[in-house]
mmCIF file of C-alpha atoms and ligand atoms in Angstrom:
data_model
loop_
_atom_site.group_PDB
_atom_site.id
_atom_site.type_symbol
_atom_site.label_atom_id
_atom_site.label_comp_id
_atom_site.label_asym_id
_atom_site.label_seq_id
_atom_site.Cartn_x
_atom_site.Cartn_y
_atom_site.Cartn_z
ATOM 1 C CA UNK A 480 -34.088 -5.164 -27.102
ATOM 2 C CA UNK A 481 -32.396 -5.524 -24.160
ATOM 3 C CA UNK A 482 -28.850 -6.486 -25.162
ATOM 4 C CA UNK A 483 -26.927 -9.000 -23.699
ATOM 5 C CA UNK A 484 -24.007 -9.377 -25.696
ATOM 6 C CA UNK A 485 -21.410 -7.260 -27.431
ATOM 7 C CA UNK A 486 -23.134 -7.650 -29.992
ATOM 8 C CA UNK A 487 -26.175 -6.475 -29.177
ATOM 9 C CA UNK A 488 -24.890 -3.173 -28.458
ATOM 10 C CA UNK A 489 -23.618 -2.601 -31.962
ATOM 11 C CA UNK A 490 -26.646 -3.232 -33.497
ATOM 12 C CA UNK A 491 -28.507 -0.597 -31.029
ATOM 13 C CA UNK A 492 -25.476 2.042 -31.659
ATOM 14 C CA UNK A 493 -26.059 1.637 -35.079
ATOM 15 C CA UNK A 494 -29.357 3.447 -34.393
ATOM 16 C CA UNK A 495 -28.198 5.969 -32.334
ATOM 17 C CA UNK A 496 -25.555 7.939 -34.589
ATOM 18 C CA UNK A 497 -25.065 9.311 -38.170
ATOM 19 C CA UNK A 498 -24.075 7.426 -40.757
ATOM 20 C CA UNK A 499 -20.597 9.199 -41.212
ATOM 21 C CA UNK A 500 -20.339 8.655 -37.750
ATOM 22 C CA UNK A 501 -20.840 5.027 -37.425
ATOM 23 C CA UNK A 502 -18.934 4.639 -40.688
ATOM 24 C CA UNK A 503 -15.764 5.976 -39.218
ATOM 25 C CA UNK A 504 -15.747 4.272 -35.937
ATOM 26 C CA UNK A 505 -16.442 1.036 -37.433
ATOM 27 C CA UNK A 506 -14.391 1.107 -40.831
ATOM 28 C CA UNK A 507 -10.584 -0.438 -41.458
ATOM 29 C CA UNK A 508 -8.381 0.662 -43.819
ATOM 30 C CA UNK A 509 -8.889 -0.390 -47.864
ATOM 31 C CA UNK A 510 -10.205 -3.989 -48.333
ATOM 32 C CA UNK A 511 -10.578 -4.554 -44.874
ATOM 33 C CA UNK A 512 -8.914 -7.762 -44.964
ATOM 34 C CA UNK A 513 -7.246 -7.345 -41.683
ATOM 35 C CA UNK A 514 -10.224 -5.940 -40.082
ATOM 36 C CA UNK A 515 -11.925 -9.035 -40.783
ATOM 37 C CA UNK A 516 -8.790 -11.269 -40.377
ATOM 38 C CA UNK A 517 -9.202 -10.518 -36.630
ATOM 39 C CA UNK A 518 -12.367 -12.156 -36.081
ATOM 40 C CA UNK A 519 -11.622 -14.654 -38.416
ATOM 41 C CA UNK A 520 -8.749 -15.611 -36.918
ATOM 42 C CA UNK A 521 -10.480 -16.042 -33.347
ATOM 43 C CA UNK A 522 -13.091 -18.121 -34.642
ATOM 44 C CA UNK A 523 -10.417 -20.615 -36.133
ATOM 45 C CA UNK A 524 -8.959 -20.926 -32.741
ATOM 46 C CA UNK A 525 -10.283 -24.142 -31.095
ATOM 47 C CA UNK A 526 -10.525 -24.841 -27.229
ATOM 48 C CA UNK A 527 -9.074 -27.730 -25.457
ATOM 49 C CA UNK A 528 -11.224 -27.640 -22.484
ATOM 50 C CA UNK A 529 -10.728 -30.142 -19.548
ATOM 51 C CA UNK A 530 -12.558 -31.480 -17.029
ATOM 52 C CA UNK A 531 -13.851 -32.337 -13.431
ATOM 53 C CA UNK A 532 -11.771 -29.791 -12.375
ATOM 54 C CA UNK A 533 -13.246 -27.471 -9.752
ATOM 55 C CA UNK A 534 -14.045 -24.599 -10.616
ATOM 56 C CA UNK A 535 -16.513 -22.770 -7.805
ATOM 57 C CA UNK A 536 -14.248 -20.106 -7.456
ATOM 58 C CA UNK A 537 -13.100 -17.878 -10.665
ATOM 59 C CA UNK A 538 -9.938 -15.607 -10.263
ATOM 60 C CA UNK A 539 -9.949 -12.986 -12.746
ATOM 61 C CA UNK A 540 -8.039 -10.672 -10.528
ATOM 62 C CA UNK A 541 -4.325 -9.540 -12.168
ATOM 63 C CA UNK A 542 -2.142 -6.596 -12.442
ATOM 64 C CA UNK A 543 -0.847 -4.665 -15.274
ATOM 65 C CA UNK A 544 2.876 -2.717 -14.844
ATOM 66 C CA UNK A 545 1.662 -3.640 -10.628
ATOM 67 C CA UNK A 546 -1.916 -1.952 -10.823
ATOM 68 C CA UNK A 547 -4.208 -4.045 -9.351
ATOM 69 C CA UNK A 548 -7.188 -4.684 -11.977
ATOM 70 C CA UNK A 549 -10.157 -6.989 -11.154
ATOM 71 C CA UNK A 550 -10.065 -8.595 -14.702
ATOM 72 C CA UNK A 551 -7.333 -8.472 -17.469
ATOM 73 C CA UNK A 552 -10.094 -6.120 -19.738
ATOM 74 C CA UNK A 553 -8.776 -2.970 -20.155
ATOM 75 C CA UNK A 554 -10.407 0.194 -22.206
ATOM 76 C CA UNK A 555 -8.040 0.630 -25.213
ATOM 77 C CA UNK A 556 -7.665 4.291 -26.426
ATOM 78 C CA UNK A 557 -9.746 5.403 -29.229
ATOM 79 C CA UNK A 558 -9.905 9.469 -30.117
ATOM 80 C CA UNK A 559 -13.336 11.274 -29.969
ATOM 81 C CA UNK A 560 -15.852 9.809 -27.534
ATOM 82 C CA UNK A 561 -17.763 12.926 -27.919
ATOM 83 C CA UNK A 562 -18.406 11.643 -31.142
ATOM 84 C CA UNK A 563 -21.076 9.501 -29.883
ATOM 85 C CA UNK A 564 -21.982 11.199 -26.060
ATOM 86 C CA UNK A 565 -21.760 14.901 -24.616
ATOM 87 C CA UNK A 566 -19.604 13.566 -21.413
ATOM 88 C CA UNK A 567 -17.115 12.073 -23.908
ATOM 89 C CA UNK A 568 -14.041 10.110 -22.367
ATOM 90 C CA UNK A 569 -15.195 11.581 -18.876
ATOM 91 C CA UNK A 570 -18.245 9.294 -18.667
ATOM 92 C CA UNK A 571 -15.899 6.149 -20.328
ATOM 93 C CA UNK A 572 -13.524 6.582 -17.167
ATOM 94 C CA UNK A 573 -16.224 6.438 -14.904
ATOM 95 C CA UNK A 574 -17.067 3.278 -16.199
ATOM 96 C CA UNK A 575 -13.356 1.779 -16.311
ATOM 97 C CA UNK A 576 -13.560 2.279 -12.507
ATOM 98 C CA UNK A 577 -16.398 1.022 -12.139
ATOM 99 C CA UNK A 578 -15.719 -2.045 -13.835
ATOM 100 C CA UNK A 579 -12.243 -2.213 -11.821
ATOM 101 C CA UNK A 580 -9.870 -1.754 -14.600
ATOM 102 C CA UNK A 581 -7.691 0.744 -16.055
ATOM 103 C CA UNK A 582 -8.200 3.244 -19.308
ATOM 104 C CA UNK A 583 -5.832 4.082 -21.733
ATOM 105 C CA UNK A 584 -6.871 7.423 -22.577
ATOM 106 C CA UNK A 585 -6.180 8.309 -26.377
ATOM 107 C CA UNK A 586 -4.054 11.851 -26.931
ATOM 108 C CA UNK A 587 -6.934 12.799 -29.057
ATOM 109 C CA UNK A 588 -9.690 12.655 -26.772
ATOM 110 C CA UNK A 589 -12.346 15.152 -27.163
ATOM 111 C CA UNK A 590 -12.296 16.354 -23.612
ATOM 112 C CA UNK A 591 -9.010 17.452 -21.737
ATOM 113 C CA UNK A 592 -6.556 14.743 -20.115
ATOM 114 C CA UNK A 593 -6.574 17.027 -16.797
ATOM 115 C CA UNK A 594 -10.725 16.844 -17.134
ATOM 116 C CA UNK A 595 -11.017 12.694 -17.493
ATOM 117 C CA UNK A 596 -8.372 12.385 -14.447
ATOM 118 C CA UNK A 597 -10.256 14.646 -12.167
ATOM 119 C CA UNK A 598 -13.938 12.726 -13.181
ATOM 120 C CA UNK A 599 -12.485 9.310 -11.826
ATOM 121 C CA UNK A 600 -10.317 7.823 -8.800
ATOM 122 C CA UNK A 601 -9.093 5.102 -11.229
ATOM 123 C CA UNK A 602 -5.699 4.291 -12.682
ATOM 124 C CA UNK A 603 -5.450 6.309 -16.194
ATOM 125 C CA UNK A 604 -2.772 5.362 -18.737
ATOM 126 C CA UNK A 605 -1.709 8.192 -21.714
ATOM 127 C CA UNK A 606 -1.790 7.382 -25.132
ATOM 128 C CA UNK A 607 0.271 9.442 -27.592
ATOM 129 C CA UNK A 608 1.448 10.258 -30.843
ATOM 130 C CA UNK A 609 4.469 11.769 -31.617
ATOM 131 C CA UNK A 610 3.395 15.127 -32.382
ATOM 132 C CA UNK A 611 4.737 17.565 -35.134
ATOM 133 C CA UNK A 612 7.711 18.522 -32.833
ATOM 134 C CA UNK A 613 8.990 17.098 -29.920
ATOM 135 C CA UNK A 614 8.454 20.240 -27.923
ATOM 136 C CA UNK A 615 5.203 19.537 -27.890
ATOM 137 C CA UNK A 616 5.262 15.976 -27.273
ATOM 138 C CA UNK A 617 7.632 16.710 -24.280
ATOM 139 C CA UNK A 618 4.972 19.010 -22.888
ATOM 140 C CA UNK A 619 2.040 16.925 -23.292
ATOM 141 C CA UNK A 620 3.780 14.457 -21.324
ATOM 142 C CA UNK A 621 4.599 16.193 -18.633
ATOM 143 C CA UNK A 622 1.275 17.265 -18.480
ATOM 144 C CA UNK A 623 0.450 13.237 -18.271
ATOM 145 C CA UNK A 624 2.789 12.968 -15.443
ATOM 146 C CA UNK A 625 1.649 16.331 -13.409
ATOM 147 C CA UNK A 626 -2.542 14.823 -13.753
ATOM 148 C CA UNK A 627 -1.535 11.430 -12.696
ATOM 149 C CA UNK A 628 -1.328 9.442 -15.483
ATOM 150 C CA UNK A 629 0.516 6.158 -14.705
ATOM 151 C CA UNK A 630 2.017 4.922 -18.193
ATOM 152 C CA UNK A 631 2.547 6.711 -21.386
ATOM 153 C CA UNK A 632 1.421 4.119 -23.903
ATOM 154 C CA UNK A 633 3.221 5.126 -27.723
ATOM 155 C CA UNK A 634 1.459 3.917 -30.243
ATOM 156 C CA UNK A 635 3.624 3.285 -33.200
ATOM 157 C CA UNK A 636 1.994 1.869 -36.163
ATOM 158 C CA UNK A 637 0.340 5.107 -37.650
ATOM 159 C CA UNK A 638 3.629 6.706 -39.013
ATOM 160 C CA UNK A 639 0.637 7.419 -41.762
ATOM 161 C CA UNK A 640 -3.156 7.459 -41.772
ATOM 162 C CA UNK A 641 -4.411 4.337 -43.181
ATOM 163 C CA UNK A 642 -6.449 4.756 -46.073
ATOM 164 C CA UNK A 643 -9.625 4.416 -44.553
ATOM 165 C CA UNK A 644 -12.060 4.816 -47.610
ATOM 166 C CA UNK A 645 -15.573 5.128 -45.699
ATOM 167 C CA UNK A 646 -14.105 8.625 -44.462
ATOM 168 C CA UNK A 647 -12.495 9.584 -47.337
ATOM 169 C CA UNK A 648 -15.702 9.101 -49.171
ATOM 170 C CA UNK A 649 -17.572 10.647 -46.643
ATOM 171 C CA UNK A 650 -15.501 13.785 -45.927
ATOM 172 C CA UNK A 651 -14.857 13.085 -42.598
ATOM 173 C CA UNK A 652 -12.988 15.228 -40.369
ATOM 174 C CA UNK A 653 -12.957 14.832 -36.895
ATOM 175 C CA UNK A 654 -12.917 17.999 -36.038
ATOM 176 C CA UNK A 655 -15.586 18.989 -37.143
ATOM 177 C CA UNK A 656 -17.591 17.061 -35.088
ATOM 178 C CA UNK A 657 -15.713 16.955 -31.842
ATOM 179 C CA UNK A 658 -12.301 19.136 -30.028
ATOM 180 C CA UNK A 659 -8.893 17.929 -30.309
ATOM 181 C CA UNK A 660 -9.612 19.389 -26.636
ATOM 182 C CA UNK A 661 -5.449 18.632 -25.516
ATOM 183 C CA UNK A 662 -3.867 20.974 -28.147
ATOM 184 C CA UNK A 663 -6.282 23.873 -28.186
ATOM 185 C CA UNK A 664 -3.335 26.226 -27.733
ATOM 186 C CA UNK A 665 -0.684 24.158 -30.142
ATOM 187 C CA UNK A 666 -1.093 24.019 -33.591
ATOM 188 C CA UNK A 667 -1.569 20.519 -33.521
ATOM 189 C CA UNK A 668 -4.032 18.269 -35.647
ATOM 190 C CA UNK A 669 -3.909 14.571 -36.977
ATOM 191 C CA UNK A 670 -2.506 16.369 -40.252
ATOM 192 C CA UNK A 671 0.871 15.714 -39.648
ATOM 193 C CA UNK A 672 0.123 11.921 -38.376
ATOM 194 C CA UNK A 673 0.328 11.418 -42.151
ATOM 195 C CA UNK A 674 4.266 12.688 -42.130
ATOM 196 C CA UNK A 675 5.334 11.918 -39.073
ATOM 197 C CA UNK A 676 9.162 10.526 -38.592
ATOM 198 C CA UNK A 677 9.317 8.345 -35.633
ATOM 199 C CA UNK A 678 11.995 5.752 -34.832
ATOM 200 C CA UNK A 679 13.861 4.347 -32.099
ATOM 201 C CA UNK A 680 15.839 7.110 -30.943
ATOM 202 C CA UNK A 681 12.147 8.669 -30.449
ATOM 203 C CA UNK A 682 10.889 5.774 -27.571
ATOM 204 C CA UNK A 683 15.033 6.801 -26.016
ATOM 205 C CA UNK A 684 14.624 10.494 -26.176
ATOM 206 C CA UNK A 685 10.807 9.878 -24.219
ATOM 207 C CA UNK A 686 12.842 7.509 -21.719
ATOM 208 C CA UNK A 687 14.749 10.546 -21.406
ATOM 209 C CA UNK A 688 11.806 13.189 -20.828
ATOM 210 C CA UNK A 689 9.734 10.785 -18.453
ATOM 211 C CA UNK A 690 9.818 8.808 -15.406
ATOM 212 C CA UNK A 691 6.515 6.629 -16.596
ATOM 213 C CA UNK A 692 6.942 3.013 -17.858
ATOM 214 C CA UNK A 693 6.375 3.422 -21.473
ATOM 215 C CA UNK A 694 4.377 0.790 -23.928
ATOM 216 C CA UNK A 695 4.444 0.483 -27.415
ATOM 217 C CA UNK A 696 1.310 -0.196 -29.159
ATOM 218 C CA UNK A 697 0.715 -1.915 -32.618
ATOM 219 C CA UNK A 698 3.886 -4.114 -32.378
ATOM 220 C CA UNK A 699 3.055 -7.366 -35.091
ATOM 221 C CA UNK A 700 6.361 -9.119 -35.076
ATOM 222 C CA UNK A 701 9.132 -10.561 -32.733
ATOM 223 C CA UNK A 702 11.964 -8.219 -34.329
ATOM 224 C CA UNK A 703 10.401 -5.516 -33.219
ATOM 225 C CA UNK A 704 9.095 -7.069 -29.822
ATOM 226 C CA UNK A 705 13.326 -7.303 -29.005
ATOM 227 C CA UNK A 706 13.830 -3.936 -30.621
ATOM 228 C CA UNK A 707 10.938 -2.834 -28.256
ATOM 229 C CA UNK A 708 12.720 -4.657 -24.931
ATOM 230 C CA UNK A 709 16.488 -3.153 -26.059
ATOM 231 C CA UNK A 710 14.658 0.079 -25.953
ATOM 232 C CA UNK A 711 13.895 -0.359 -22.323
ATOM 233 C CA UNK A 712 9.977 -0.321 -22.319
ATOM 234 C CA UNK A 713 8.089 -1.713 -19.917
ATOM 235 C CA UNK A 714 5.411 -3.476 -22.130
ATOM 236 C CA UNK A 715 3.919 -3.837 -25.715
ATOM 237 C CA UNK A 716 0.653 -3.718 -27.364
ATOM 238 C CA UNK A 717 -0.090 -6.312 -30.191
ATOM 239 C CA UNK A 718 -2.468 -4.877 -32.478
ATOM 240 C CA UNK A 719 -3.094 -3.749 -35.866
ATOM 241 C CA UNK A 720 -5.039 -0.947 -34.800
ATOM 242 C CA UNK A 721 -8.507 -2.481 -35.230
ATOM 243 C CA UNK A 722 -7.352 -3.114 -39.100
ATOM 244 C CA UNK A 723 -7.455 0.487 -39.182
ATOM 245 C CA UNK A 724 -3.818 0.914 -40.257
ATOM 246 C CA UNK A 725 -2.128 -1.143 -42.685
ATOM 247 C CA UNK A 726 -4.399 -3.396 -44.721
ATOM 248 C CA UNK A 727 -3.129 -7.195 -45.052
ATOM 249 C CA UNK A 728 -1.438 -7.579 -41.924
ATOM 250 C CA UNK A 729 -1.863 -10.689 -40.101
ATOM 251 C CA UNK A 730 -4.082 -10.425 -37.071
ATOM 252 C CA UNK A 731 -3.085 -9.698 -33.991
ATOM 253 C CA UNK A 732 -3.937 -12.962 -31.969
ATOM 254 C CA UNK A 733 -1.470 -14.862 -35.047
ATOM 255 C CA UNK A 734 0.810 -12.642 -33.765
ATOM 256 C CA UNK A 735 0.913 -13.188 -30.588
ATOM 257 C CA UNK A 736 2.590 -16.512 -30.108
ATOM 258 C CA UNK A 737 6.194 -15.677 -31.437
ATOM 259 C CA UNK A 738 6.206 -12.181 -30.260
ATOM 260 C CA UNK A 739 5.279 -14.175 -26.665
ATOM 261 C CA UNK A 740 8.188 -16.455 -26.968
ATOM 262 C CA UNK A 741 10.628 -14.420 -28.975
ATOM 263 C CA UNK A 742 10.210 -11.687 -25.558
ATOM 264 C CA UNK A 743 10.398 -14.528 -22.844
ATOM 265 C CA UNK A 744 8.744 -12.766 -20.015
ATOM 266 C CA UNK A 745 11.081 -9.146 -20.476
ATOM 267 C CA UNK A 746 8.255 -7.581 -20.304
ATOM 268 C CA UNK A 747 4.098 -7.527 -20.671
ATOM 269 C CA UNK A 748 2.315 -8.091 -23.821
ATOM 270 C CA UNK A 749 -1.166 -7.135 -24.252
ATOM 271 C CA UNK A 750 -3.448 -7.472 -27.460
ATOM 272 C CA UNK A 751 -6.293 -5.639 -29.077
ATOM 273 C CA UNK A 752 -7.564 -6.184 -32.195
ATOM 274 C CA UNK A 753 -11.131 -8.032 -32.784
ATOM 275 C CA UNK A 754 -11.838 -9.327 -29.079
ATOM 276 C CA UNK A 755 -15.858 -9.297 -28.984
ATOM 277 C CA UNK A 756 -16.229 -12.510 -26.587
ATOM 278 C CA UNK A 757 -15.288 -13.708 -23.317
ATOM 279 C CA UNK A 758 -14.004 -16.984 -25.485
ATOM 280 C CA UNK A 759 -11.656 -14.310 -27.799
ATOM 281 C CA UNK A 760 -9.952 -13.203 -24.284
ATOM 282 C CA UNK A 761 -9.411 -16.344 -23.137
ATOM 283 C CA UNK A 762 -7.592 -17.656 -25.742
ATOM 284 C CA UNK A 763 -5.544 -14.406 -26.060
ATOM 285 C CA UNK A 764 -4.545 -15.086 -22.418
ATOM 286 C CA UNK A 765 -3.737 -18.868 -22.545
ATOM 287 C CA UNK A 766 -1.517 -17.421 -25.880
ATOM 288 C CA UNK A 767 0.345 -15.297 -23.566
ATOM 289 C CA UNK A 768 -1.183 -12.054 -23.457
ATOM 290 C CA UNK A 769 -1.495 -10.363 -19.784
ATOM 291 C CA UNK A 770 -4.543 -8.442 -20.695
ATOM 292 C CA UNK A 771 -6.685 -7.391 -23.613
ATOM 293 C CA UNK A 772 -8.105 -4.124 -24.903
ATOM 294 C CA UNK A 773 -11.144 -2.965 -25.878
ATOM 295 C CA UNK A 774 -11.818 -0.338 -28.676
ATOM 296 C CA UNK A 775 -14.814 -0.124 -30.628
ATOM 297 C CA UNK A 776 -16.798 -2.037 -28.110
ATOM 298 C CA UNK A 777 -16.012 0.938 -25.727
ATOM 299 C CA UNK A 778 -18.041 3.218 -28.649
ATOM 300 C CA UNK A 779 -21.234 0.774 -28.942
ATOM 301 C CA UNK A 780 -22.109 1.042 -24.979
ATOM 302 C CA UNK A 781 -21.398 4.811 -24.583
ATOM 303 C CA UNK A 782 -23.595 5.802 -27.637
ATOM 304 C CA UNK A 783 -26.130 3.245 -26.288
ATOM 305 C CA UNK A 784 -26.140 4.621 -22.940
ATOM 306 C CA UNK A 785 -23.302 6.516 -21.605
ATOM 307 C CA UNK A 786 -21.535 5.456 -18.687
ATOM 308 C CA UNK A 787 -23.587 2.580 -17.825
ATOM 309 C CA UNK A 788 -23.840 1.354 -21.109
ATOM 310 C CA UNK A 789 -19.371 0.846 -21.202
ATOM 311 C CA UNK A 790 -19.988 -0.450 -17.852
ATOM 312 C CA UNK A 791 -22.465 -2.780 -18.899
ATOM 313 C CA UNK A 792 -19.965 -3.827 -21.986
ATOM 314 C CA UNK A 793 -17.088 -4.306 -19.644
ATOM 315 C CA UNK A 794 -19.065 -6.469 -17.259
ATOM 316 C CA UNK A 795 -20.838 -8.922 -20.136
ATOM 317 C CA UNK A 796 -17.187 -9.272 -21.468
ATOM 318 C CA UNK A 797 -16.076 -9.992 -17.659
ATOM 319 C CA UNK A 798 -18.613 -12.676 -17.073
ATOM 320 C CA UNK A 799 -17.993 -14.111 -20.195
ATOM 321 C CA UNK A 800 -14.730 -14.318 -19.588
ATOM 322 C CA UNK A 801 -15.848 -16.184 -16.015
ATOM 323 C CA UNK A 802 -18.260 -18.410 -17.872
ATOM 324 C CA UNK A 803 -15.675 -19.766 -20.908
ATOM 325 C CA UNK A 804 -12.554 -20.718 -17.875
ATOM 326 C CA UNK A 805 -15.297 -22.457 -15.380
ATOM 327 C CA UNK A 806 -16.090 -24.376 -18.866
ATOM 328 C CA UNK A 807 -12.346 -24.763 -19.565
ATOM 329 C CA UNK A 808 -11.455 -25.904 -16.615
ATOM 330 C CA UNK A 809 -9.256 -23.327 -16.022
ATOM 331 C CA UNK A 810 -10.491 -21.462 -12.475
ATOM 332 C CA UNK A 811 -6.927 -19.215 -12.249
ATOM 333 C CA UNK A 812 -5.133 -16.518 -14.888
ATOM 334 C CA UNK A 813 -1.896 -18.114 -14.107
ATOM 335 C CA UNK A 814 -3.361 -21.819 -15.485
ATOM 336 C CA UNK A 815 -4.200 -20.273 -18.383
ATOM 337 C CA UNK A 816 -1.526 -22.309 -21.203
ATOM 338 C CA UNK A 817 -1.142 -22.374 -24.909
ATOM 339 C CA UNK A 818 -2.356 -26.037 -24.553
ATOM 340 C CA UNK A 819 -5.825 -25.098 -24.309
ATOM 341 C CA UNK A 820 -5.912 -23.670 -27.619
ATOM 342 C CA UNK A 821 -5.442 -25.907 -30.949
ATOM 343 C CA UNK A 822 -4.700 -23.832 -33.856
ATOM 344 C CA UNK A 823 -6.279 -24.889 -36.953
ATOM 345 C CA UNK A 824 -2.241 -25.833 -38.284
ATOM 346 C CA UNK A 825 -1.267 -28.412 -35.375
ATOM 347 C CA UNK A 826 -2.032 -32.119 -35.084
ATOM 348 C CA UNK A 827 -2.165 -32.725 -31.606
HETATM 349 C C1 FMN B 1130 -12.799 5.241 -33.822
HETATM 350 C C2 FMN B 1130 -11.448 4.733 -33.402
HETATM 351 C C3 FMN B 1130 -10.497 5.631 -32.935
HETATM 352 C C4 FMN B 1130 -9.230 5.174 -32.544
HETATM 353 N N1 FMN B 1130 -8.327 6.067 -32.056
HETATM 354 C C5 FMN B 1130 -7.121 5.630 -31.644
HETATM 355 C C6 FMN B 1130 -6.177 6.541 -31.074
HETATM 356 O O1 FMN B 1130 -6.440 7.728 -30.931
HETATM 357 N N2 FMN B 1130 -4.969 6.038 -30.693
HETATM 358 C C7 FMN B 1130 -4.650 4.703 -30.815
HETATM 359 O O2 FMN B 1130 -3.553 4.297 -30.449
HETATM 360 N N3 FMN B 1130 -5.534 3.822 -31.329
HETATM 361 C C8 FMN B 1130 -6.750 4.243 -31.745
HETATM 362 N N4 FMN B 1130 -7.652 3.343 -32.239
HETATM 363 C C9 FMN B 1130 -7.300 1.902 -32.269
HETATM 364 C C10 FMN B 1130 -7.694 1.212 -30.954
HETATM 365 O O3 FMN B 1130 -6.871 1.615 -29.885
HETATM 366 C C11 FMN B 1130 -7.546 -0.310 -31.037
HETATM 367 O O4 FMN B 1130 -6.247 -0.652 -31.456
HETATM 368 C C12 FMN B 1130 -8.568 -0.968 -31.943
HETATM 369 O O5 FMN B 1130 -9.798 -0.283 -31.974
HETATM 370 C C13 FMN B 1130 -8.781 -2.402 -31.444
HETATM 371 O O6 FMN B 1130 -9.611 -3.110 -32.244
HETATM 372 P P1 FMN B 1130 -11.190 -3.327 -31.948
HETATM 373 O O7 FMN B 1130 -11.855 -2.040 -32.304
HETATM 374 O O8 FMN B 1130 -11.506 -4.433 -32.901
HETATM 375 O O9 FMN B 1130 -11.359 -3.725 -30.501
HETATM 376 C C14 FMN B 1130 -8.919 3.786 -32.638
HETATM 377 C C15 FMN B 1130 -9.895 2.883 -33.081
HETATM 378 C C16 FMN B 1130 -11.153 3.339 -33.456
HETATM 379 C C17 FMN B 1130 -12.177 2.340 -33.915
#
C-alpha cells in the first residue's frame, strides 16, 4: 500500500514494531477519554468555507519566536525515536529540515542533543523536564544553549506519569529498549517524573539560568495562560499531552479559544493534541493557534521508513493543509479567523 494519508502510515507502522512497542507510543492514560476527546472534538468542528475568492497562490509561510518556517507544522517532542529506527531523533531532524520547519527535540531522546544538532542545519528547539535537582537541569540547559538550541520548551503537565495502563500491563520500560542517551553520566531516569515539585518559581529560576525564550507546554486553561505571560515566557503549548497525562481533560482544540483571548496576543500559542489532517490544522489556526505539533504521527513515518517516511508525513499534512484553505477560501495564514469555524454550540 502506498500510503497517502496519515493514516495510512499508522496502519503500516503497526506492522513494523512489537506489540509493547506500538502499545506505548499509541496508548493515553486510563479510559482514554481524552485521547479520544481530541479527535472527537475536531470532527465536531464545522467549516465555514467561502467563495470565489482567489486562491492560485497558497501562503503557508510563518514564523515561530522569528524563525522563518515554510508551514506552521512543527515536529512536537516525543522521547525514544530509537524505539522504532536505529538513526533515532537524528534521522527525524533531517526530515524537519527538509520539510522547512523546526523540531522540538524531547530531553529524553534516545540519541544525544549535541548528536541531532550536528546531523541537521535546521532550527532545533529543547524540550525539558525538570529533573531530580536543579543542578542538573541548569546543566542540561546550558548544554542546549552551547549546541544551538534556539528555545527551551518546559513542558509542565507531567508533575506525575499518567497512568498509562497498556505499559503498565506490559512491563514497559523505556530503557530497556532504547538510551536515555542525555544523562548517561547523571543519575537521571523518568523515575522521579512521578515526584517531581515544579511551580512557578521553577519557569523564574530557568529565566534566571538562560538567555533562550522559554515555552510552556500542556497549558489547558486561561489562568494559567496569564500565570504563564506574568512569568515572562515567550509562548505556550496547548496540549494534553496526546491524552497521555491526565485522563478527562478537555481537548486541546476546546481549549484553545479562551486561552487565545484570555492572552490577547502577549505571546504565541501553539497546540498539539490529535491533529491527523490538513482540515484539524486549519481550524486550530483560524482558532488562534500560530502553529501546530506533531507527535505520534512523527513515530508512524520513521518506523515506516526513516527519514523519508517523517518527511513524507510532514509534506501530506502540508498539502493538506494547502488543499483545505484553497477550499476555504482562505489563500493567507493571517486570513485565517474564528469565523470559519462553527462550533457545534453556536447558532450563527
Ligand atoms: C511515545 C510518546 C512520547 C512522548 N514523549 C514526550 C516527551 O518526552 N516530552 C513531552 O513534552 N511530550 C511527550 N509526548 C507528548 C507529545 O509531545 C505531544 O504532546 C502529543 O503526542 C501530541 O498528541 P498526538 O500524538 O495526538 O499528536 C510524547 C508522546 C508520545 C506518543
Amino acid at each position: 500500500m502506498e500510503p497517502i494519508n496519515v493514516f495510512d502510515y499508522e496502519q503500516l507502522a503497526q506492522k513494523r514494531m512489537p506489540a509493547v512497542i506500538w502499545d506505548h507510543i499509541q496508548g493515553g492514560s486510563e479510559d482514554e477519554v481524552t485521547l479520544h476527546a481530541n479527535r472527537q472534538a475536531f470532527e465536531r468542528l464545522r467549516l465555514r468555507p467561502r467563495v470565489l475568492v482567489d486562491v492560485s497562490a497558497i501562503e503557508t509561510h510563518t514564523t515561530v519566536l522569528g524563525t522563518p518556517i515554510h508551514m506552521p507544522i512543527i515536529v512536537g517532542p516525543t522521547a525514544g525515536h530509537m524505539l522504532v529506527h536505529p538513526e533515532g531523533e537524528c534521522a527525524t531532524a533531517q526530515a524537519a529540515e527538509q520539510a522547512g520547519t523546526i523540531m522540538i527535540v524531547s530531553g529524553f531522546s534516545s540519541r544525544s542533543i549535541e548528536e541531532i544538532h550536528a546531523s541537521t542545519q535546521g532550527p532545533l528547539w529543547l524540550q525539558l523536564y525538570s529533573y531530580h535537582s536543579l543542578e542538573v537541569t541548569g546543566q542540561f540547559v546550558q548544554r542546549a544553549e552551547a549546541a544551538g538550541y534556539q528555545a527551551i520548551v518546559l513542558t509542565v503537565d507531567t508533575a506525575h506519569l499518567g497512568k498509562r495502563e497498556q505499559d503498565i500491563r506490559n512491563n514497559f520500560q523505556r530503557s530497556r529498549f532504547v538510551p536515555l542517551a542525555n544523562f548517561v553520566d547523571n543519575d537521571v531516569s523518568e523515575t522521579p517524573l512521578r515526584h517531581l515539585v515544579d511551580t512557578w518559581e521553577t519557569v523564574d529560576w530557568l529565566r534566571t539560568i538562560t538567555r533562550l525564550p522559554i515555552i510552556l507546554k500542556g497549558i489547558l486553561t486561561p489562568e494559567d495562560a496569564l500565570l504563564a505571560l506574568q512569568h515572562g515566557v515567550a509562548g505556550i503549548v496547548v496540549s494534553n499531552h496526546g491524552g497521555r497525562q491526565l485522563d478527562g481533560t478537555i481537548s486541546s482544540i476546546e481549549a484553545l479559544p479562551e486561552i487565545v483571548q484570555a492572552v490577547n496576543g502577549g505571546c504565541e500559542i501553539y497546540l498539539d493534541s490529535g491533529i491527523r489532517r490538513g482540515t484539524d490544522i486549519l481550524k486550530a489556526l483560524a482558532l488562534g493557534a500560530r502553529a501546530v505539533l506533531i507527535g505520534r504521527p512523527i513515530f508512524w513515518g520513521l518506523a515506516v521508513n526513516g527519514a523519508p517516511g517523517v518527511h513524507h508525513i510532514l509534506d501530506l499534512l502540508h498539502a493538506e493543509l494547502t488543499m483545505s484553505m484553497a477550499l476555504a477560501g482562505q489563500p493567507t495564514l493571517s486570513s485565517l479567523e474564528p469565523s470559519l469555524i462553527k462550533r457545534p454550540d453556536q447558532r450563527m
